[in-house]
mmCIF file of C-alpha atoms in Angstrom:
data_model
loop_
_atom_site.group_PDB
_atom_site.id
_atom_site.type_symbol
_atom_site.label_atom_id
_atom_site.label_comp_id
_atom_site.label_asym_id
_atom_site.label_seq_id
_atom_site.Cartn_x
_atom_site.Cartn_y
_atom_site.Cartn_z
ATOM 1 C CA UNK R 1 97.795 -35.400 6.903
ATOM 2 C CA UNK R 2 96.002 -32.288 6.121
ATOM 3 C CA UNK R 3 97.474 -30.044 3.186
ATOM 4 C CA UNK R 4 97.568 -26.714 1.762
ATOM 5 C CA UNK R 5 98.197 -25.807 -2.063
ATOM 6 C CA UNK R 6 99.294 -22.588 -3.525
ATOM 7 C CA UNK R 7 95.606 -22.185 -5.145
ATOM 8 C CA UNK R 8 94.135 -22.350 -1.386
ATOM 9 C CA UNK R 9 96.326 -19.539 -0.104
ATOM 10 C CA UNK R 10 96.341 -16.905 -3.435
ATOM 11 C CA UNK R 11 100.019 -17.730 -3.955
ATOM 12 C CA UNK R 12 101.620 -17.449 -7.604
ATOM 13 C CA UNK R 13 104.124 -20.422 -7.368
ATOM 14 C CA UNK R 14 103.801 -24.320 -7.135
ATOM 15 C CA UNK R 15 103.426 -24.773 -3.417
ATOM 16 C CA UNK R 16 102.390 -27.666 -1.266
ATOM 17 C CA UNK R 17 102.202 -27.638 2.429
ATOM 18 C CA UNK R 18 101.818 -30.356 4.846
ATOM 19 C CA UNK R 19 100.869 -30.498 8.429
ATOM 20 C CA UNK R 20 102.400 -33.152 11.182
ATOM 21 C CA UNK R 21 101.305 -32.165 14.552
ATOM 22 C CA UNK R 22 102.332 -29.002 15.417
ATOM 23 C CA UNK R 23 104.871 -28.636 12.256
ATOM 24 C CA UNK R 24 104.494 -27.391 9.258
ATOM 25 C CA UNK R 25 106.618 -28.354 5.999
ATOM 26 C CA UNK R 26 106.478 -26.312 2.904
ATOM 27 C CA UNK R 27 107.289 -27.102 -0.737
ATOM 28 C CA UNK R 28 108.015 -24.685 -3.372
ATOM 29 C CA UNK R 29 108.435 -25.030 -6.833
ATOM 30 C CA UNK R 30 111.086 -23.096 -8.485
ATOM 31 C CA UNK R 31 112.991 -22.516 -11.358
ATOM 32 C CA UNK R 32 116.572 -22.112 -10.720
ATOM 33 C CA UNK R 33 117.108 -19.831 -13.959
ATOM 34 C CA UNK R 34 113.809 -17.575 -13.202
ATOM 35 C CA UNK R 35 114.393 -14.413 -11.465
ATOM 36 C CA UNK R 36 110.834 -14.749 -10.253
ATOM 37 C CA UNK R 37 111.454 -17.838 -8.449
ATOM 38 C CA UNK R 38 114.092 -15.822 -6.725
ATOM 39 C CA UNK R 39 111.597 -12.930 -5.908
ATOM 40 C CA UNK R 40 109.023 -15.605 -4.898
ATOM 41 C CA UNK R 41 110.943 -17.432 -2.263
ATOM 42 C CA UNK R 42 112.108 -14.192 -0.824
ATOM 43 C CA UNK R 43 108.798 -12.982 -0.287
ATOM 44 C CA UNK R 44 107.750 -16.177 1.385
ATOM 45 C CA UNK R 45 110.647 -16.051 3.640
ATOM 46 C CA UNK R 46 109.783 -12.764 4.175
ATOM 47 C CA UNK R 47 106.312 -13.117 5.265
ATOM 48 C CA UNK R 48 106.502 -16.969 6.809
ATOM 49 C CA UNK R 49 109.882 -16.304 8.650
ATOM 50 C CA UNK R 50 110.575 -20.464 8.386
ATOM 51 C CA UNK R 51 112.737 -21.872 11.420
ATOM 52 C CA UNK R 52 114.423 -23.563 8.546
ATOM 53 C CA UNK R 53 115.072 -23.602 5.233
ATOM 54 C CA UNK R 54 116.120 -26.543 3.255
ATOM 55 C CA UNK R 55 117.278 -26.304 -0.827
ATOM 56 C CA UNK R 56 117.270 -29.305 -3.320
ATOM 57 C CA UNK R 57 119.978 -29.038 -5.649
ATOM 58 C CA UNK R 58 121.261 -31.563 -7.988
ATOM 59 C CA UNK R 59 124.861 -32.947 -7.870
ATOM 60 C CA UNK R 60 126.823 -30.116 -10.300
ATOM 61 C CA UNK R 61 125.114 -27.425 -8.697
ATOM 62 C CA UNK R 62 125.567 -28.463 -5.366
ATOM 63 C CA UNK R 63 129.740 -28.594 -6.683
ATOM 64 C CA UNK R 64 129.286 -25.087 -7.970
ATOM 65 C CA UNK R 65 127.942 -23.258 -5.153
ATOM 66 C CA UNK R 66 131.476 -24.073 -2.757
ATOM 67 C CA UNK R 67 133.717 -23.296 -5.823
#
């Protein structure tokens, strides 16, 4: 599969792309303590306009977000 890394496309954060057919998925790296991570991701969003967005989050955070 062909694939794109943030040092390809003059990004500042971790990011790996990969291409299957006519979709594209794309990885970020963030830090979920880093106020840059959140200014980051919103100016990918921002720019890319994904159809989706998906967020890993381990077990205790996951808990704390719907409490």
């Amino acid at each position: 599969f062909p694939t794109r890394r943030s040092s390809d496309l003059n990004y500042s954060y971790n990011m790996e792309s990969i291409k299957i057919n006519s979709n594209e998925i794309v990885l970020l790296g963030t830090s979920h303590i880093s106020p840059k991570s959140v200014k980051d991701i919103n100016n990918f969003v921002q720019k890319n306009n994904p159809d989706i967005i998906c967020i890993e989050l381990d077990k205790n955070r996951a808990i704390g977000l719907f409490q």
